[in-house]
Backbone as CSV, one residue per row, in Angstrom:
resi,resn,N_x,N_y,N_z,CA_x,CA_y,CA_z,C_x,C_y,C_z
1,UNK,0.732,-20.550,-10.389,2.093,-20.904,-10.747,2.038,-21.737,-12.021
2,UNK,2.715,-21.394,-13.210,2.862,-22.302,-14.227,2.106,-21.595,-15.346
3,UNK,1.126,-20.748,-15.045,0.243,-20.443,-16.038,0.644,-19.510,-16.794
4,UNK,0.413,-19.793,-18.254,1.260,-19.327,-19.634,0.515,-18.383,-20.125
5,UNK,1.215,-17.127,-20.196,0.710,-15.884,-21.069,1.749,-15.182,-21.986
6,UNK,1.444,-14.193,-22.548,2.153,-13.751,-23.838,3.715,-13.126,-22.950
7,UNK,3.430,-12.238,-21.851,4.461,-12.034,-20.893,5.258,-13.108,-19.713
8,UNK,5.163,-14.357,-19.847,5.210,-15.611,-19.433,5.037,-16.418,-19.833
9,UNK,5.690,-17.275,-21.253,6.050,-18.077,-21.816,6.129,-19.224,-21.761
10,UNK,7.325,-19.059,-20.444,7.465,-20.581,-19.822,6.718,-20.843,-18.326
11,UNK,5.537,-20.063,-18.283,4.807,-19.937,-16.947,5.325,-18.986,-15.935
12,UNK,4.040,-18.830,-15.557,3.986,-17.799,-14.403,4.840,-18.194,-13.093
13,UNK,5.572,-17.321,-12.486,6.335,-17.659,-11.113,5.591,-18.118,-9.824
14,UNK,6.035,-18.158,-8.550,5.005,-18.150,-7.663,5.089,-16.838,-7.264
15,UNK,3.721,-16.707,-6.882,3.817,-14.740,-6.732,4.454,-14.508,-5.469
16,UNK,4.310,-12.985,-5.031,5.176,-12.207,-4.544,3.609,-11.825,-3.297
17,UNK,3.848,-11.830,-2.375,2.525,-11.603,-1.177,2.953,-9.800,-0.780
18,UNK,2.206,-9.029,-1.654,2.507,-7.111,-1.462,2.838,-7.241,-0.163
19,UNK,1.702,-7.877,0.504,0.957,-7.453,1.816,2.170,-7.429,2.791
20,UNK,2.597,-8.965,2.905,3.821,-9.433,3.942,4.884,-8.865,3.508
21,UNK,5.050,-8.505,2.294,6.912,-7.154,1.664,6.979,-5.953,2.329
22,UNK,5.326,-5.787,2.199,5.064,-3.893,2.860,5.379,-4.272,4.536
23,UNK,4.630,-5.033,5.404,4.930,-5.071,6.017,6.219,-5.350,6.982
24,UNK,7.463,-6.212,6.590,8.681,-6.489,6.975,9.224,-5.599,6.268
25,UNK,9.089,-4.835,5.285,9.779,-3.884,4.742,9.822,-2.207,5.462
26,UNK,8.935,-2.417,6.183,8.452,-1.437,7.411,7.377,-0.342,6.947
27,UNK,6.486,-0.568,6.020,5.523,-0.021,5.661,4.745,0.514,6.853
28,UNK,4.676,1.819,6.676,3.289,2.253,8.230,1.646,1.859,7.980
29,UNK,1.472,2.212,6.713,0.024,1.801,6.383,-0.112,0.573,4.883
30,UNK,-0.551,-0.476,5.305,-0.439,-1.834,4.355,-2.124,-1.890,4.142
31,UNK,-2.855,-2.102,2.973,-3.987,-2.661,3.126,-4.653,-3.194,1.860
32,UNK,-5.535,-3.846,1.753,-6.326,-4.143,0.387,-7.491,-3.643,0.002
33,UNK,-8.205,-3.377,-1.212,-9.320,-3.479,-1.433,-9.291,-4.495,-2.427
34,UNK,-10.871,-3.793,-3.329,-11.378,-4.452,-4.231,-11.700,-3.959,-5.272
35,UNK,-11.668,-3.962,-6.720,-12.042,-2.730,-7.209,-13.538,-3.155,-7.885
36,UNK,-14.382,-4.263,-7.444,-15.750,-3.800,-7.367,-16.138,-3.396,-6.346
37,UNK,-15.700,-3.122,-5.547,-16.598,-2.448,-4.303,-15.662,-0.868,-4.219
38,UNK,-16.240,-0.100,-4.858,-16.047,1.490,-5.317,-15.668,1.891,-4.172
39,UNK,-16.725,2.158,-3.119,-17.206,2.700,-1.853,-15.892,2.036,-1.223
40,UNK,-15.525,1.198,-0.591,-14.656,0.526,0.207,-13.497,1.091,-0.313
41,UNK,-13.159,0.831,-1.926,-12.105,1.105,-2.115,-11.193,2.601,-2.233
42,UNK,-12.742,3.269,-2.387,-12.400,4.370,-2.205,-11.880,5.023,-0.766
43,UNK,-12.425,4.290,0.177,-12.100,4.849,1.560,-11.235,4.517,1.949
44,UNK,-10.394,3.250,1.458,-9.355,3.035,1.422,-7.744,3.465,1.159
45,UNK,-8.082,3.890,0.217,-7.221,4.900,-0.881,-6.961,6.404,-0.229
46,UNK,-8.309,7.082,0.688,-8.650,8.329,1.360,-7.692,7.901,2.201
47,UNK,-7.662,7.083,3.098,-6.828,6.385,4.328,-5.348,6.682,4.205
48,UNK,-5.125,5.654,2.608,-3.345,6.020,2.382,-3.303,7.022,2.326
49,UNK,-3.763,7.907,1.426,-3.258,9.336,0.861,-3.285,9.981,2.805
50,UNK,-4.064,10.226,3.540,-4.169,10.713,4.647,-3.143,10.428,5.597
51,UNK,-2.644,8.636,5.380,-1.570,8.620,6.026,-0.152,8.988,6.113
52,UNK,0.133,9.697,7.079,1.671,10.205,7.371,2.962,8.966,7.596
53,UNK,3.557,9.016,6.063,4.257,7.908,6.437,4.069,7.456,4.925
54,UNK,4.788,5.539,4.804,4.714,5.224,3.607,3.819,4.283,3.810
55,UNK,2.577,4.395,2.328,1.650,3.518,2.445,1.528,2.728,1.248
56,UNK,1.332,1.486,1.412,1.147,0.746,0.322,-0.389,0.035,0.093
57,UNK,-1.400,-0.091,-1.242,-2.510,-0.342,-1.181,-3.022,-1.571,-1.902
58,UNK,-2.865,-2.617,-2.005,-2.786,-3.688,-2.766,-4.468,-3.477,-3.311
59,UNK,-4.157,-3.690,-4.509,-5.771,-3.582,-5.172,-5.905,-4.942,-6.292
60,UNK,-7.523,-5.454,-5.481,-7.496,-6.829,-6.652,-8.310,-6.444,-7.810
61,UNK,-7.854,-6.564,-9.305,-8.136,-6.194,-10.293,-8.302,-6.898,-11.631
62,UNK,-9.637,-7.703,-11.621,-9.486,-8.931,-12.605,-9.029,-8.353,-13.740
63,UNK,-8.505,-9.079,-14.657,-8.006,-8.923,-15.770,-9.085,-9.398,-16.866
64,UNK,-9.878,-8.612,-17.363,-11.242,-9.057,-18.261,-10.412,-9.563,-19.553
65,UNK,-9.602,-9.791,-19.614,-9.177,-9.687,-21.274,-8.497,-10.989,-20.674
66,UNK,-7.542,-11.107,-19.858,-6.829,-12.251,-20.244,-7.071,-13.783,-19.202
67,UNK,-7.552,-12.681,-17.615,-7.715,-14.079,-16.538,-9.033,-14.488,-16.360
68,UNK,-9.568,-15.312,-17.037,-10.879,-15.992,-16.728,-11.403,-16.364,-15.868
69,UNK,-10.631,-16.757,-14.710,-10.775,-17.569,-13.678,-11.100,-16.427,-12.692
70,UNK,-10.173,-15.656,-12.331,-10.192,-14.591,-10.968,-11.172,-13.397,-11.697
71,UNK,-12.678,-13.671,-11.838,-13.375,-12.456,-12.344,-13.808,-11.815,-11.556
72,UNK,-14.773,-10.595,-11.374,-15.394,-10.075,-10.687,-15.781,-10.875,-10.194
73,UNK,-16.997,-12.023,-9.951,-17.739,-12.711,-9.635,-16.720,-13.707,-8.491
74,UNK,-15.878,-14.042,-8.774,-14.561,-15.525,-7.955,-14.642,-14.768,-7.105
75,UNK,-14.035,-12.829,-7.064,-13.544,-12.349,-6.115,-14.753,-11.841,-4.704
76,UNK,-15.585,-11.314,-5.531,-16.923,-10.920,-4.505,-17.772,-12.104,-3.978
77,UNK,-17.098,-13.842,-4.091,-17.643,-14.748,-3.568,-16.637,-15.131,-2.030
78,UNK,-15.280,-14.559,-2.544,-14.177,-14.637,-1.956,-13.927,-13.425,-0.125
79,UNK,-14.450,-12.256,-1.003,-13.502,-11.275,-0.026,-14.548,-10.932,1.254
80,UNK,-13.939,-10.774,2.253,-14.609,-9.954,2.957,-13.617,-8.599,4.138
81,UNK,-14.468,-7.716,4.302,-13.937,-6.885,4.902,-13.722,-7.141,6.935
82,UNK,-12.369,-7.169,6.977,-11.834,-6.925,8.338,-12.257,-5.845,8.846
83,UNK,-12.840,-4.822,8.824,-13.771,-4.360,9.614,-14.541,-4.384,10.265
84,UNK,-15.224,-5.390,9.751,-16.780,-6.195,10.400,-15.776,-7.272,11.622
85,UNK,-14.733,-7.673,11.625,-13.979,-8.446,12.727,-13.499,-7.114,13.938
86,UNK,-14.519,-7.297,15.198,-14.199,-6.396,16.224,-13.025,-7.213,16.967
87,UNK,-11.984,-8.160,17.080,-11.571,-8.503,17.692,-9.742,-8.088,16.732
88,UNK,-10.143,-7.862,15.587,-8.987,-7.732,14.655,-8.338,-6.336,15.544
89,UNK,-6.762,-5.933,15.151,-6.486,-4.740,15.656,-5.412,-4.424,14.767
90,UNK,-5.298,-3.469,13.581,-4.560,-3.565,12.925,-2.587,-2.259,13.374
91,UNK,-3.100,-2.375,14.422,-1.576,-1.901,15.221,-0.704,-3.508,15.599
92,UNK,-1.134,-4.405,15.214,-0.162,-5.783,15.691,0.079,-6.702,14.525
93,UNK,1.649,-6.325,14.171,2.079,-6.874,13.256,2.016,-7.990,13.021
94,UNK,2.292,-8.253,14.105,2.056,-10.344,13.956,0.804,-10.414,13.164
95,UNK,-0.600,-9.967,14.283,-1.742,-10.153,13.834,-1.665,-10.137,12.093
96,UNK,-1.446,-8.714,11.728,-0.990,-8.138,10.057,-0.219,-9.285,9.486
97,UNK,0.524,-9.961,9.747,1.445,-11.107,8.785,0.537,-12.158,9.345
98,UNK,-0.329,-12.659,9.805,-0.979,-13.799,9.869,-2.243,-13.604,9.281
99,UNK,-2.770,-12.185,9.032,-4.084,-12.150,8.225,-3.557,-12.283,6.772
100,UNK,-2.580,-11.831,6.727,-1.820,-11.465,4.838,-1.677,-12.769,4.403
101,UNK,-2.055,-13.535,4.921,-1.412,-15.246,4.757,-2.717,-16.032,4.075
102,UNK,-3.797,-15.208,4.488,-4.878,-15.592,4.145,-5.522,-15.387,2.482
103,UNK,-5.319,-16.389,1.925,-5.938,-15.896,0.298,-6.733,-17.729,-0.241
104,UNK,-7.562,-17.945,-0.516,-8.363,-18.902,-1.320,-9.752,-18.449,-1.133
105,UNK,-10.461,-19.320,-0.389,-11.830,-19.165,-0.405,-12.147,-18.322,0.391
106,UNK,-11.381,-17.626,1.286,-11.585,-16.100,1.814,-10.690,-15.295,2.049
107,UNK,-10.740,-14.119,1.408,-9.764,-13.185,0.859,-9.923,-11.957,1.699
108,UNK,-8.609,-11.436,2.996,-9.389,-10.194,3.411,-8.979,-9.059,2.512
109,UNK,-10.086,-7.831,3.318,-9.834,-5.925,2.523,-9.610,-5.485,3.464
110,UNK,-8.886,-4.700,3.739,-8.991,-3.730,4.601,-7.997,-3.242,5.271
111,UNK,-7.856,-2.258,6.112,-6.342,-1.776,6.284,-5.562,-3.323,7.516
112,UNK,-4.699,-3.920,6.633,-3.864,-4.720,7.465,-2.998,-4.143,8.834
113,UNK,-2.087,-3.470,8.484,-1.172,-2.471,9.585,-1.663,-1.326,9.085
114,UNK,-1.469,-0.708,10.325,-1.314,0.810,10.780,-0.825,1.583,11.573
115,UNK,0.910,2.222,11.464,1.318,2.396,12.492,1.922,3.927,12.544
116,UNK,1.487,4.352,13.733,1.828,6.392,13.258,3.266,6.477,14.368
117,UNK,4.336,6.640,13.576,5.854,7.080,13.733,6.203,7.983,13.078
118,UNK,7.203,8.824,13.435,7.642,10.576,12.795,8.218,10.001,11.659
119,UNK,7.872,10.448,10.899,8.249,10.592,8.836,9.581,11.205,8.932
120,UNK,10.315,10.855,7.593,11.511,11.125,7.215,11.503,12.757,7.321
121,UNK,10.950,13.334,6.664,10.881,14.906,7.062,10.973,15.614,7.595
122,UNK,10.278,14.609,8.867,9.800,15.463,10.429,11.704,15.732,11.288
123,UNK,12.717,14.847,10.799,14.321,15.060,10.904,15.111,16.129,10.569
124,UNK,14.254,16.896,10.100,14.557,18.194,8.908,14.088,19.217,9.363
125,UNK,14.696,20.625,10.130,13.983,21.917,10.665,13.553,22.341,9.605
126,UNK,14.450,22.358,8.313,13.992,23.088,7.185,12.701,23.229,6.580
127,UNK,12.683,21.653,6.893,10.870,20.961,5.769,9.304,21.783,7.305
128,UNK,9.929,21.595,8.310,9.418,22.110,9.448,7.920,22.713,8.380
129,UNK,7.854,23.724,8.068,7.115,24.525,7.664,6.722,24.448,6.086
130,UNK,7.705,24.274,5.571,6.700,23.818,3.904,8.134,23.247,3.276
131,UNK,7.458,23.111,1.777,8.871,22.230,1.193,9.652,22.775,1.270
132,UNK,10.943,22.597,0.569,11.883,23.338,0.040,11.646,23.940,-1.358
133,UNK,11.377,23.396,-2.012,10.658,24.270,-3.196,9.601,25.331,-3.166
134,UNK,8.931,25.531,-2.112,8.146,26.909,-1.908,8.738,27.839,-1.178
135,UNK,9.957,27.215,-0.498,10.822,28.463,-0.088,11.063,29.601,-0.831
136,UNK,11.582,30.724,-0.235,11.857,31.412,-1.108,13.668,31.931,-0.815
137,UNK,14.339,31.572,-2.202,15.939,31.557,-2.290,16.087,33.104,-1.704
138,UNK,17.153,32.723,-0.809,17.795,33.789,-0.754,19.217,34.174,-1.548
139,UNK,18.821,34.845,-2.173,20.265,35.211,-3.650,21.891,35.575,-2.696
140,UNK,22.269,35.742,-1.792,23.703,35.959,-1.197,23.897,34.819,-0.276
141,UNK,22.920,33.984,-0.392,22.516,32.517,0.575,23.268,31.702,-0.579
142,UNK,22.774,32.145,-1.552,22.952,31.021,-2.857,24.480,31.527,-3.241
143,UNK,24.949,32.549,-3.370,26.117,32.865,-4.069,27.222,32.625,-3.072
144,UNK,26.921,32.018,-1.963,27.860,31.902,-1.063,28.158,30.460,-0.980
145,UNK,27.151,29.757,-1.469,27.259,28.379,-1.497,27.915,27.990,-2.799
146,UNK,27.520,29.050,-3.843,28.302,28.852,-5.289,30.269,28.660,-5.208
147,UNK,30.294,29.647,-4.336,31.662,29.944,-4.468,32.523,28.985,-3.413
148,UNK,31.702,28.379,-2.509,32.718,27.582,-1.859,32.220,26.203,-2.705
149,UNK,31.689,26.053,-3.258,32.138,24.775,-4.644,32.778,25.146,-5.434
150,UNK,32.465,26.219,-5.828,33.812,26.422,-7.190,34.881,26.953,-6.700
């Protein structure tokens, strides 16, 4: 908070926590990596894209050019992965807003929430089977819909 850059003038705000927005915002899949740890972050990323639903992926990403302080090195002294915690369960939100809370001298990764509920789509017989754009128009389908608008 306070700290002055070319896009922040009169100092930086207090930030914004992804983690706890995605989650009260009703995010199904919330989580972090790291982007020195490739491997992690990559499996991470596999996770969202895989998940059905909306996922959000918070990624920590020093800034070599402008933040000195939060380098590679601060962060890989900092993070560790919630995975290695067998008692964690990331289906309990509470649990999820009380780990997201966690940021100084230990920083978690890993999928925070995870929760599988029917997608906006799944409301739709149409989408049932593929988009609507790979459909294929039916031309007296369409001219019938033309004419009761115009």
């Amino acid at each position: 908070i306070g700290f002055v850059t070319k896009t922040t003038p009169q100092g930086a705000p207090p930030p914004v926590n992804p983690i706890t927005l995605a989650i009260a915002a009703g995010a199904t899949f919330v989580a972090r990596s790291f982007a020195g740890d490739i491997d992690h972050l990559a499996s991470v990323i596999q996770q969202g894209i895989n998940h059905r639903g909306f996922a959000l992926i918070d990624i920590l990403q020093p800034c070599v050019s402008f933040n000195h302080k939060n380098t590679y090195q601060w962060y890989r002294e900092r993070v560790y992965k919630m995975e290695g915690e067998k008692d964690y369960n990331p289906s309990d939100k509470f649990a999820a807003f009380k780990k997201a809370q966690e940021w100084g001298d230990r920083i978690p990764i890993g999928v925070f929430y995870r929760e599988e509920r029917p997608v906006y789509e799944s409301a739709f017989p149409a989408l049932a089977k593929e988009t609507l754009v790979s459909q294929p128009i039916e031309p007296l389908k369409v001219e019938k819909l033309l004419v009761e608008f115009f």
